[in-house]
Amino acid sequence: AQAYRLNQPRGLDTIRLALFDEAFSKMDTARTASALKFMRDIGLQVLLATPPDKSGALLPFVDSVRTVVRKDNHSFVIEIDKAEMESK
């Protein structure tokens, strides 16, 4: 708690970003939900990197979805419609 200074008022100009690369791949849905809720509660903006086959389980916990597509020597970031993913 001290690392995040939870007892002090937040400044408007602070960055609270957490990056995770496949961090939740071995956790069950309940533990993942608890971890993401905790991070949101302390004001972190979480960026998750996960393989496409695992992303469906995280949909209820994210605000937006992007995918990286590689073609030849170039990479592109494409926004995916979350509602469309949830309907599949």
Short mmCIF file of C-alpha atoms in Angstrom, two decimals:
data_model
loop_
_atom_site.label_atom_id
_atom_site.label_comp_id
_atom_site.label_asym_id
_atom_site.label_seq_id
_atom_site.Cartn_x
_atom_site.Cartn_y
_atom_site.Cartn_z
CA ALA A 1 0.00 0.00 0.00
CA GLN A 2 2.84 2.40 0.75
CA ALA A 3 4.35 1.82 -2.69
CA TYR A 4 1.14 3.19 -4.22
CA ARG A 5 0.67 5.77 -1.44
CA LEU A 6 -2.96 4.80 -1.06
CA ASN A 7 -3.43 7.04 1.95
CA GLN A 8 -2.38 10.16 0.05
CA PRO A 9 -4.55 12.11 -2.38
CA ARG A 10 -3.83 11.40 -6.01
CA GLY A 11 -2.42 14.12 -8.18
CA LEU A 12 -3.99 14.59 -11.56
CA ASP A 13 -0.62 14.42 -13.28
CA THR A 14 0.57 11.00 -12.11
CA ILE A 15 0.86 7.94 -14.30
CA ARG A 16 -0.54 4.74 -12.85
CA LEU A 17 0.14 2.24 -15.60
CA ALA A 18 0.79 -1.47 -15.12
CA LEU A 19 1.90 -3.69 -18.02
CA PHE A 20 1.44 -7.46 -17.97
CA ASP A 21 2.56 -9.99 -20.57
CA GLU A 22 0.54 -13.20 -20.17
CA ALA A 23 0.43 -12.64 -16.41
CA PHE A 24 -2.99 -14.21 -15.92
CA SER A 25 -2.59 -17.19 -18.26
CA LYS A 26 -2.34 -19.72 -15.41
CA MET A 27 -4.88 -18.11 -13.07
CA ASP A 28 -8.53 -19.08 -12.91
CA THR A 29 -11.23 -16.55 -13.77
CA ALA A 30 -12.10 -15.73 -10.13
CA ARG A 31 -8.49 -14.94 -9.20
CA THR A 32 -8.01 -12.93 -12.38
CA ALA A 33 -11.15 -10.93 -11.62
CA SER A 34 -9.97 -10.25 -8.06
CA ALA A 35 -6.53 -9.13 -9.21
CA LEU A 36 -7.92 -6.83 -11.92
CA LYS A 37 -10.53 -5.38 -9.54
CA PHE A 38 -7.81 -4.65 -6.97
CA MET A 39 -5.67 -2.91 -9.57
CA ARG A 40 -8.61 -0.83 -10.76
CA ASP A 41 -9.54 0.03 -7.14
CA ILE A 42 -6.07 1.45 -6.47
CA GLY A 43 -6.25 3.48 -9.67
CA LEU A 44 -3.99 1.54 -12.00
CA GLN A 45 -4.57 1.52 -15.73
CA VAL A 46 -3.74 -2.03 -16.77
CA LEU A 47 -2.43 -3.03 -20.18
CA LEU A 48 -2.59 -6.79 -20.78
CA ALA A 49 -0.81 -8.75 -23.50
CA THR A 50 -2.29 -12.19 -24.05
CA PRO A 51 -2.53 -14.71 -26.89
CA PRO A 52 -5.79 -14.52 -28.89
CA ASP A 53 -7.04 -17.88 -27.59
CA LYS A 54 -6.90 -16.58 -23.99
CA SER A 55 -8.37 -13.12 -24.62
CA GLY A 56 -12.02 -14.22 -24.51
CA ALA A 57 -11.84 -15.03 -20.79
CA LEU A 58 -10.56 -11.51 -20.05
CA LEU A 59 -13.30 -9.67 -21.98
CA PRO A 60 -15.49 -8.99 -18.92
CA PHE A 61 -12.57 -7.22 -17.24
CA VAL A 62 -11.30 -4.95 -20.03
CA ASP A 63 -12.52 -1.69 -21.54
CA SER A 64 -11.06 -2.16 -25.02
CA VAL A 65 -9.29 -4.74 -27.17
CA ARG A 66 -6.46 -4.26 -29.65
CA THR A 67 -4.60 -6.84 -31.68
CA VAL A 68 -1.21 -6.64 -33.34
CA VAL A 69 -1.00 -7.97 -36.89
CA ARG A 70 2.30 -8.51 -38.60
CA LYS A 71 2.65 -8.40 -42.38
CA ASP A 72 6.13 -8.81 -43.84
CA ASN A 73 8.37 -6.45 -41.85
CA HIS A 74 5.56 -4.21 -40.60
CA SER A 75 3.28 -4.46 -37.58
CA PHE A 76 -0.15 -2.85 -37.27
CA VAL A 77 -2.40 -2.32 -34.26
CA ILE A 78 -6.08 -2.88 -34.97
CA GLU A 79 -8.95 -2.06 -32.59
CA ILE A 80 -11.37 -4.95 -32.13
CA ASP A 81 -15.04 -4.35 -31.35
CA LYS A 82 -15.46 -5.78 -27.85
CA ALA A 83 -19.24 -6.22 -28.28
CA GLU A 84 -18.66 -8.23 -31.45
CA MET A 85 -16.16 -10.48 -29.65
CA GLU A 86 -18.60 -11.05 -26.78
CA SER A 87 -21.36 -12.13 -29.18
CA LYS A 88 -19.21 -14.90 -30.70
#
